[in-house]
Short mmCIF file of C-alpha atoms and ligand atoms in Angstrom, two decimals:
data_model
loop_
_atom_site.label_atom_id
_atom_site.label_comp_id
_atom_site.label_asym_id
_atom_site.label_seq_id
_atom_site.Cartn_x
_atom_site.Cartn_y
_atom_site.Cartn_z
CA MET A 6 -17.66 13.28 22.91
CA ARG A 7 -17.52 9.66 23.97
CA GLY A 8 -14.87 8.70 21.36
CA GLU A 9 -12.57 11.43 22.53
CA LYS A 10 -12.84 10.32 26.13
CA TRP A 11 -11.83 6.73 25.52
CA ALA A 12 -8.91 7.91 23.44
CA VAL A 13 -7.59 9.74 26.51
CA ASP A 14 -8.27 6.78 28.79
CA LEU A 15 -6.31 4.46 26.56
CA THR A 16 -3.44 6.91 26.38
CA GLU A 17 -3.07 6.73 30.11
CA GLN A 18 -3.46 3.00 30.14
CA LEU A 19 -1.09 1.97 27.36
CA LEU A 20 1.13 4.98 26.68
CA THR A 21 0.70 4.44 22.99
CA LEU A 22 -0.88 7.75 22.14
CA ALA A 23 0.97 10.99 22.50
CA VAL A 24 -0.66 14.38 22.43
CA VAL A 25 1.07 16.82 20.10
CA ASP A 26 -0.41 19.86 21.79
CA SER A 27 0.50 19.09 25.37
CA THR A 28 -0.54 22.56 26.57
CA THR A 29 -4.20 21.95 25.82
CA ASN A 30 -4.13 18.17 26.21
CA SER A 31 -6.62 18.27 23.35
CA PHE A 32 -8.06 15.37 21.39
CA GLN A 33 -10.46 17.55 19.47
CA THR A 34 -9.33 16.37 16.04
CA SER A 35 -7.34 13.38 14.92
CA SER A 36 -4.60 15.72 13.70
CA ASP A 37 -3.95 16.43 17.37
CA ILE A 38 -3.22 12.78 17.97
CA VAL A 39 -0.03 10.99 17.15
CA LEU A 40 -0.27 7.26 17.49
CA LEU A 41 3.16 5.94 18.40
CA ASP A 42 4.45 2.39 18.37
CA ASN A 43 6.77 0.88 20.97
CA HIS A 44 9.78 2.22 19.03
CA GLY A 45 8.49 5.80 18.99
CA ARG A 46 7.46 5.70 15.33
CA ALA A 47 4.27 7.45 14.31
CA ILE A 48 1.53 5.27 12.85
CA ASN A 49 -0.90 7.26 10.70
CA TYR A 50 -1.37 5.25 7.52
CA LEU A 51 -3.54 2.19 6.90
CA ARG A 52 -3.36 0.04 3.80
CA LEU A 53 -6.61 -1.83 3.58
CA ALA A 54 -6.85 -4.78 1.17
CA VAL A 55 -10.50 -5.20 0.23
CA THR A 56 -10.14 -8.42 -1.77
CA ASP A 57 -7.56 -11.05 -2.70
CA ARG A 58 -9.07 -11.49 -6.19
CA CYS A 59 -7.68 -9.98 -9.33
CA ASN A 60 -8.31 -9.65 -13.04
CA LEU A 61 -4.58 -9.94 -13.82
CA ARG A 62 -2.14 -12.69 -12.95
CA CYS A 63 1.18 -10.88 -12.54
CA HIS A 64 3.96 -13.48 -12.25
CA TYR A 65 5.52 -11.79 -9.25
CA CYS A 66 2.20 -11.75 -7.36
CA MET A 67 0.26 -14.94 -8.06
CA PRO A 68 0.26 -18.17 -10.09
CA GLU A 69 -1.58 -18.50 -13.40
CA HIS A 70 -4.56 -20.26 -11.80
CA GLY A 71 -4.86 -17.52 -9.18
CA LEU A 72 -4.94 -18.06 -5.43
CA ASN A 73 -7.11 -20.12 -3.16
CA TRP A 74 -9.69 -17.31 -3.18
CA LEU A 75 -11.33 -16.34 0.07
CA SER A 76 -15.06 -16.88 0.31
CA ARG A 77 -17.30 -13.87 0.70
CA SER A 78 -17.98 -14.61 4.36
CA ASP A 79 -14.22 -14.71 5.03
CA LEU A 80 -13.87 -11.14 3.84
CA LEU A 81 -14.48 -8.17 6.06
CA SER A 82 -17.79 -6.64 4.97
CA TYR A 83 -17.89 -2.98 3.98
CA GLU A 84 -19.69 -2.25 7.24
CA GLU A 85 -16.95 -4.03 9.24
CA MET A 86 -14.24 -2.16 7.34
CA THR A 87 -15.97 1.16 7.92
CA ARG A 88 -16.27 0.43 11.62
CA LEU A 89 -12.60 -0.56 11.82
CA CYS A 90 -11.56 2.61 9.99
CA THR A 91 -13.68 4.71 12.34
CA VAL A 92 -11.89 3.23 15.35
CA LEU A 93 -8.45 3.59 13.73
CA VAL A 94 -9.10 7.18 12.70
CA ARG A 95 -10.02 7.99 16.29
CA LEU A 96 -6.70 6.48 17.35
CA GLY A 97 -4.70 8.61 14.92
CA ILE A 98 -4.85 7.12 11.42
CA THR A 99 -5.19 9.98 8.93
CA LYS A 100 -4.71 8.24 5.59
CA VAL A 101 -6.24 5.06 4.17
CA ARG A 102 -5.08 3.38 0.98
CA ILE A 103 -7.51 0.93 -0.62
CA THR A 104 -5.69 -1.95 -2.22
CA GLY A 105 -5.93 -5.71 -2.73
CA GLY A 106 -5.94 -7.86 -4.92
CA GLU A 107 -7.48 -5.56 -7.42
CA PRO A 108 -9.83 -3.34 -5.42
CA PHE A 109 -12.15 -2.70 -8.38
CA VAL A 110 -13.03 -6.36 -8.81
CA ARG A 111 -14.85 -6.29 -5.48
CA LYS A 112 -18.54 -5.65 -6.11
CA ASP A 113 -19.80 -2.20 -5.17
CA LEU A 114 -16.40 -0.79 -4.24
CA MET A 115 -17.70 2.69 -4.99
CA ARG A 116 -20.36 2.23 -2.29
CA PHE A 117 -17.58 1.52 0.22
CA LEU A 118 -15.54 4.52 -0.95
CA HIS A 119 -18.59 6.71 -0.37
CA MET A 120 -18.94 5.28 3.16
CA LEU A 121 -15.27 5.97 3.87
CA SER A 122 -15.41 9.47 2.45
CA GLU A 123 -17.98 10.30 5.11
CA LEU A 124 -15.55 9.67 7.97
CA GLU A 125 -15.07 13.20 9.18
CA ARG A 126 -11.56 12.98 10.52
CA LEU A 127 -10.05 10.91 7.76
CA GLN A 128 -7.81 13.29 5.85
CA GLU A 129 -6.92 11.25 2.80
CA ILE A 130 -8.20 8.25 0.85
CA THR A 131 -5.99 6.84 -1.88
CA LEU A 132 -6.04 3.74 -4.06
CA THR A 133 -3.63 1.29 -5.62
CA THR A 134 -4.99 -0.25 -8.82
CA ASN A 135 -3.83 -2.10 -11.89
CA GLY A 136 -6.03 0.28 -13.89
CA VAL A 137 -7.70 -2.37 -16.04
CA THR A 138 -11.29 -1.34 -15.21
CA THR A 139 -10.63 2.00 -13.52
CA ALA A 140 -10.87 4.57 -16.35
CA PRO A 141 -14.70 4.95 -16.41
CA LEU A 142 -14.76 5.45 -12.64
CA VAL A 143 -12.21 8.25 -12.53
CA PRO A 144 -14.75 11.12 -12.65
CA GLU A 145 -16.54 9.63 -9.62
CA LEU A 146 -13.23 9.13 -7.78
CA LYS A 147 -12.49 12.78 -8.40
CA LYS A 148 -15.89 13.80 -7.01
CA LEU A 149 -15.21 11.71 -3.91
CA GLY A 150 -12.13 13.81 -3.26
CA ILE A 151 -9.50 11.23 -4.18
CA ARG A 152 -6.39 13.24 -4.93
CA SER A 153 -3.84 10.56 -5.74
CA VAL A 154 -3.75 7.04 -7.14
CA ASN A 155 -0.96 4.51 -7.49
CA LEU A 156 -1.10 2.75 -10.82
CA SER A 157 0.84 -0.46 -11.45
CA LEU A 158 2.58 -0.48 -14.80
CA ASP A 159 5.67 -2.62 -15.29
CA THR A 160 6.18 -2.06 -19.00
CA LEU A 161 5.05 0.11 -21.91
CA ASP A 162 5.34 -2.77 -24.34
CA ARG A 163 2.10 -4.65 -25.03
CA GLU A 164 3.71 -8.05 -25.57
CA ARG A 165 5.79 -7.77 -22.41
CA PHE A 166 2.71 -6.61 -20.51
CA PHE A 167 1.00 -9.80 -21.60
CA GLN A 168 3.99 -11.91 -20.53
CA ILE A 169 4.13 -10.32 -17.09
CA THR A 170 0.41 -10.11 -16.30
CA ARG A 171 -0.86 -13.00 -18.48
CA ARG A 172 -3.56 -10.66 -19.84
CA ASP A 173 -3.62 -8.34 -22.88
CA ASP A 174 -4.80 -5.23 -21.07
CA LEU A 175 -2.12 -2.58 -21.56
CA PRO A 176 -4.41 -0.29 -23.63
CA ARG A 177 -6.99 -0.18 -20.83
CA VAL A 178 -4.32 0.66 -18.25
CA MET A 179 -3.08 3.50 -20.46
CA GLN A 180 -6.67 4.81 -20.69
CA THR A 181 -6.75 4.93 -16.91
CA LEU A 182 -3.46 6.83 -16.81
CA ASP A 183 -4.90 9.39 -19.25
CA ALA A 184 -8.16 9.68 -17.34
CA LEU A 185 -6.37 10.24 -14.02
CA LEU A 186 -4.11 12.93 -15.44
CA ASN A 187 -7.03 14.60 -17.24
CA HIS A 188 -8.86 14.79 -13.92
CA ASP A 189 -5.86 16.24 -12.15
CA ILE A 190 -5.41 13.24 -9.89
CA ALA A 191 -1.76 12.76 -8.91
CA VAL A 192 -0.36 9.49 -10.25
CA LYS A 193 2.44 7.33 -8.94
CA ILE A 194 3.38 4.55 -11.32
CA ASN A 195 4.64 1.39 -9.63
CA ALA A 196 6.94 -0.88 -11.62
CA VAL A 197 8.44 -4.05 -10.17
CA VAL A 198 11.86 -4.61 -11.72
CA MET A 199 12.49 -8.21 -12.77
CA GLU A 200 15.55 -9.75 -14.36
CA GLY A 201 14.77 -11.18 -17.79
CA GLN A 202 11.34 -9.53 -17.95
CA ASN A 203 11.21 -5.76 -17.95
CA THR A 204 14.68 -4.37 -17.35
CA ASP A 205 14.58 -2.85 -20.86
CA ASP A 206 11.63 -0.79 -19.62
CA LEU A 207 13.53 1.07 -16.92
CA ILE A 208 14.60 3.92 -19.17
CA PRO A 209 11.32 4.26 -21.16
CA LEU A 210 9.30 4.24 -17.94
CA ALA A 211 11.57 6.85 -16.33
CA GLN A 212 11.28 8.89 -19.52
CA LEU A 213 7.54 9.25 -18.90
CA THR A 214 8.49 11.84 -16.27
CA ARG A 215 9.77 14.15 -19.01
CA ARG A 216 6.36 15.22 -20.27
CA LEU A 217 4.01 13.84 -17.63
CA PRO A 218 3.73 15.06 -14.02
CA VAL A 219 3.94 11.50 -12.66
CA ASP A 220 6.20 9.81 -10.14
CA VAL A 221 7.62 6.59 -11.56
CA ARG A 222 8.76 4.27 -8.77
CA PHE A 223 10.84 1.18 -9.35
CA ILE A 224 10.24 -1.55 -6.77
CA GLU A 225 12.56 -4.35 -5.75
CA GLU A 226 10.80 -7.66 -6.29
CA MET A 227 9.76 -9.42 -3.11
CA PRO A 228 9.13 -13.15 -2.99
CA PHE A 229 5.41 -12.82 -2.22
CA ASN A 230 4.01 -14.55 -5.27
CA GLY A 231 1.62 -17.03 -3.75
CA GLY A 232 4.16 -19.87 -3.85
CA ASP A 233 6.68 -21.22 -1.41
CA HIS A 234 9.33 -18.65 -0.98
CA THR A 235 12.24 -17.48 1.00
CA THR A 236 13.25 -13.89 1.42
CA ALA A 237 16.86 -14.96 1.93
CA VAL A 238 17.88 -14.27 -1.65
CA ARG A 239 18.50 -10.64 -2.54
CA PRO A 240 16.90 -9.77 -5.88
CA LEU A 241 19.40 -9.20 -8.65
CA TRP A 242 17.69 -5.87 -9.36
CA ASP A 243 18.10 -4.35 -5.93
CA HIS A 244 17.94 -0.60 -5.35
CA ARG A 245 21.64 -0.12 -6.08
CA HIS A 246 21.46 -1.92 -9.40
CA ILE A 247 18.39 0.08 -10.39
CA LEU A 248 20.07 3.36 -9.45
CA ASP A 249 23.31 2.46 -11.26
CA THR A 250 21.31 1.69 -14.41
CA LEU A 251 19.48 5.02 -14.27
CA ARG A 252 22.71 6.91 -13.55
CA ALA A 253 24.50 5.20 -16.45
CA GLU A 254 21.82 6.64 -18.75
CA TRP A 255 21.51 9.98 -16.99
CA PRO A 256 24.61 11.04 -14.98
CA GLU A 257 22.68 14.27 -14.25
CA LEU A 258 20.03 12.37 -12.20
CA GLU A 259 19.65 14.48 -9.09
CA LYS A 260 18.81 13.20 -5.59
CA ILE A 261 15.99 15.22 -4.07
CA PRO A 262 14.76 15.21 -0.45
CA ASP A 263 12.43 12.37 0.46
CA PRO A 264 9.10 13.43 1.98
CA PRO A 265 8.45 12.36 5.59
CA PHE A 266 7.66 8.63 5.89
CA SER A 267 8.59 8.06 2.25
CA THR A 268 9.37 4.48 1.29
CA SER A 269 10.98 5.66 -1.94
CA MET A 270 14.38 7.26 -2.49
CA ASN A 271 13.59 10.10 -4.84
CA TYR A 272 15.35 11.63 -7.85
CA ARG A 273 14.69 14.12 -10.59
CA LEU A 274 15.98 14.74 -14.06
CA PRO A 275 16.55 18.36 -15.11
CA GLU A 276 13.51 19.86 -16.83
CA HIS A 277 11.41 16.74 -16.35
CA LEU A 278 7.89 17.32 -14.99
CA GLY A 279 7.76 14.18 -12.86
CA LYS A 280 10.06 12.37 -10.44
CA VAL A 281 11.70 8.98 -10.26
CA GLY A 282 11.72 6.87 -7.10
CA ILE A 283 13.26 3.59 -6.00
CA ILE A 284 11.55 1.45 -3.37
CA ALA A 285 13.88 -0.95 -1.59
CA ALA A 286 11.05 -3.28 -0.63
CA TRP A 287 13.32 -6.30 -0.18
CA SER A 288 16.31 -4.43 1.27
CA ARG A 289 14.00 -2.70 3.75
CA THR A 290 15.86 0.59 4.01
CA PHE A 291 12.76 2.41 5.29
CA CYS A 292 11.83 0.54 8.50
CA GLY A 293 13.15 3.32 10.75
CA THR A 294 10.33 5.67 9.75
CA CYS A 295 7.63 3.13 8.94
CA ASN A 296 4.25 4.77 9.59
CA ARG A 297 2.00 2.13 8.04
CA ILE A 298 -0.10 -0.79 9.09
CA ARG A 299 -1.97 -3.25 6.89
CA VAL A 300 -5.27 -5.03 7.18
CA THR A 301 -5.65 -8.09 4.97
CA PRO A 302 -8.88 -8.97 3.12
CA GLU A 303 -9.81 -11.44 5.87
CA GLY A 304 -9.23 -8.88 8.56
CA ALA A 305 -5.79 -9.72 9.94
CA LEU A 306 -3.69 -6.82 11.19
CA LYS A 307 -0.09 -6.67 9.98
CA THR A 308 2.06 -4.08 11.68
CA CYS A 309 4.90 -5.01 9.31
CA LEU A 310 4.81 -6.16 5.70
CA TYR A 311 6.96 -9.13 6.71
CA ASP A 312 5.04 -10.26 9.79
CA HIS A 313 2.64 -13.19 9.95
CA GLY A 314 -0.43 -11.21 11.02
CA VAL A 315 -0.46 -10.06 14.61
CA LEU A 316 -4.18 -9.69 15.38
CA GLN A 317 -7.31 -11.32 13.96
CA ILE A 318 -9.54 -8.26 13.90
CA ARG A 319 -12.40 -9.89 12.00
CA ASP A 320 -12.77 -12.61 14.62
CA LEU A 321 -12.73 -10.08 17.45
CA MET A 322 -15.43 -8.04 15.73
CA ARG A 323 -17.59 -11.06 15.09
CA GLN A 324 -17.27 -12.11 18.74
CA GLY A 325 -19.13 -8.89 19.56
CA LEU A 326 -16.35 -6.71 21.01
CA ASP A 327 -17.34 -3.08 21.42
CA ASP A 328 -15.24 -0.23 20.01
CA GLU A 329 -13.39 0.42 23.24
CA ALA A 330 -12.28 -3.19 23.58
CA LEU A 331 -11.34 -3.35 19.91
CA ALA A 332 -9.24 -0.19 20.27
CA ALA A 333 -7.48 -1.69 23.29
CA HIS A 334 -6.51 -4.79 21.26
CA LEU A 335 -5.24 -2.61 18.41
CA LEU A 336 -3.17 -0.45 20.72
CA ASP A 337 -1.70 -3.52 22.35
CA ALA A 338 -0.62 -4.78 18.90
CA PHE A 339 0.93 -1.39 18.06
CA ASN A 340 2.83 -1.64 21.31
CA ARG A 341 4.39 -4.96 20.27
CA ARG A 342 5.53 -3.91 16.82
CA HIS A 343 8.70 -5.39 15.37
CA LYS A 344 11.46 -2.87 14.87
CA THR A 345 12.36 -3.95 11.34
CA GLY A 346 11.15 -6.23 8.58
CA TRP A 347 14.14 -8.45 9.32
CA GLU A 348 13.02 -8.90 12.92
CA ALA A 349 9.41 -9.58 11.83
CA GLU A 350 10.60 -12.17 9.36
CA GLU A 351 12.77 -13.87 11.98
CA ALA A 352 9.78 -14.07 14.34
CA ARG A 353 7.71 -15.99 11.77
CA ARG A 354 10.47 -18.40 10.82
CA GLY A 355 9.14 -21.96 10.75
CA LEU A 356 5.56 -20.86 10.12
CA PRO A 357 4.00 -21.73 6.76
CA VAL A 358 4.52 -19.08 4.08
CA GLY A 359 3.10 -18.94 0.54
CA GLU A 360 1.78 -15.42 0.72
CA SER A 361 0.91 -13.24 -2.24
CA MET A 362 1.06 -9.46 -2.24
CA ALA A 363 -2.63 -9.74 -3.11
CA THR A 364 -3.37 -11.20 0.33
CA ILE A 365 -0.90 -8.96 2.14
CA GLY A 366 -2.23 -5.75 0.63
CA GLY A 367 0.57 -4.23 -1.42
N1 SAM B 15 -3.94 -4.91 -7.96
C1 SAM B 15 -3.46 -3.63 -7.57
C2 SAM B 15 -2.23 -3.27 -8.34
O1 SAM B 15 -1.62 -4.13 -8.93
O2 SAM B 15 -1.89 -2.08 -8.32
C3 SAM B 15 -3.22 -3.48 -6.08
C4 SAM B 15 -2.61 -4.64 -5.36
S1 SAM B 15 -0.95 -5.00 -5.80
C5 SAM B 15 -0.62 -6.37 -4.75
C6 SAM B 15 -0.10 -3.65 -5.05
C7 SAM B 15 1.31 -3.43 -5.50
O3 SAM B 15 2.10 -4.53 -5.07
C8 SAM B 15 1.48 -3.33 -7.01
O4 SAM B 15 2.08 -2.10 -7.33
C9 SAM B 15 2.38 -4.48 -7.35
O5 SAM B 15 3.26 -4.16 -8.37
C10 SAM B 15 3.10 -4.74 -6.04
N2 SAM B 15 3.58 -6.11 -5.93
C11 SAM B 15 2.88 -7.25 -6.08
N3 SAM B 15 3.66 -8.34 -5.91
C12 SAM B 15 4.90 -7.87 -5.66
C13 SAM B 15 6.16 -8.49 -5.39
N4 SAM B 15 6.28 -9.81 -5.37
N5 SAM B 15 7.23 -7.70 -5.17
C14 SAM B 15 7.11 -6.34 -5.19
N6 SAM B 15 5.94 -5.69 -5.42
C15 SAM B 15 4.85 -6.44 -5.66
FE1 SF4 B 16 -3.34 -8.41 -9.50
FE2 SF4 B 16 -2.04 -6.32 -8.52
FE3 SF4 B 16 -1.26 -8.84 -7.98
FE4 SF4 B 16 -0.95 -7.93 -10.44
S1 SF4 B 16 0.04 -7.10 -8.60
S2 SF4 B 16 -1.81 -9.94 -9.88
S3 SF4 B 16 -2.65 -6.62 -10.64
S4 SF4 B 16 -3.11 -7.90 -7.32
#
């Protein structure tokens, strides 16, 4: 097949692809391909932000009035995103997470998910959602083969939920949690830990793992809230503080092995059905095994959460580049990847900031 041939050609040209099965030199399926960056790290996971818009206004993500929303023509179309995913899957991406903004506020998202689900070699599609409008769509997600969803939930208290998100939507999020579990879709709950806001929720959230088969992951707050920021200040609730707090409540908290490429440090409580994780998003303890790339809603490639955007894919596509040329640009960017988030941040020093996780694709 034509796609397989250019994959081999680019391997020879850029030394970015490695063949796992070197005896057959086979590119028959994408699982045979390992896409490596210039530091020898595998890249197999794309986080694709389909919109910057959202129906919540979480303090840590965006201001009350929202962001300077992108216009529709600024966004990658579903056709452009499908084409990009097709090229990336041929290069070795096996998993795509749909995120945003809130992915379900983009019109016809289900149409796009159907298009993606038809990509033969894509092994896994997942979603990150705030769950406000997701519950009625869960049966269709299940039919599409979606096996796991990340659900953002920073508190179990309705008043605090309102303070954090500026919307009174906790009951709808809980309906989504129920619907996902009832449909046997694996759930990871994401909770950003913020001094003065939800630290009283740490224990109740972790306690969810007692009866529910969910992973509850506590995330260090990053300064990507749509305002001017600096990442120089370590959050008070860093991974150590979070762990100390959990251990003070449960000395029996047991460290368990982290799956390959995991960004979370994982723990378990005896006889609990679920697990507890801590994501050191600010401290960046996971760069050494980082397997992920991001594409922003306006089609910029980020090979690190902390970089400034290293390739304007949308513009290249709209200039009429064919798939081979597009793949060559992508591989070149993977070959220039920063080694750590610290290095990426240093490289963008002096450039304007003001990013939100909704435009980065959390
Ligand atoms: N709207 C969806 C949601 O909230 O799940 C998807 C997009 S949201 C940007 C993705 C994840 O980023 C959420 O779990 C959210 O908690 C996290 N996030 C947003 N801003 C953050 C920040 N400043 N620091 C750490 N995590 C953040
Ligand atoms: Fe919206 Fe998600 Fe950002 Fe909250 S974290 S404002 S739900 S995009």
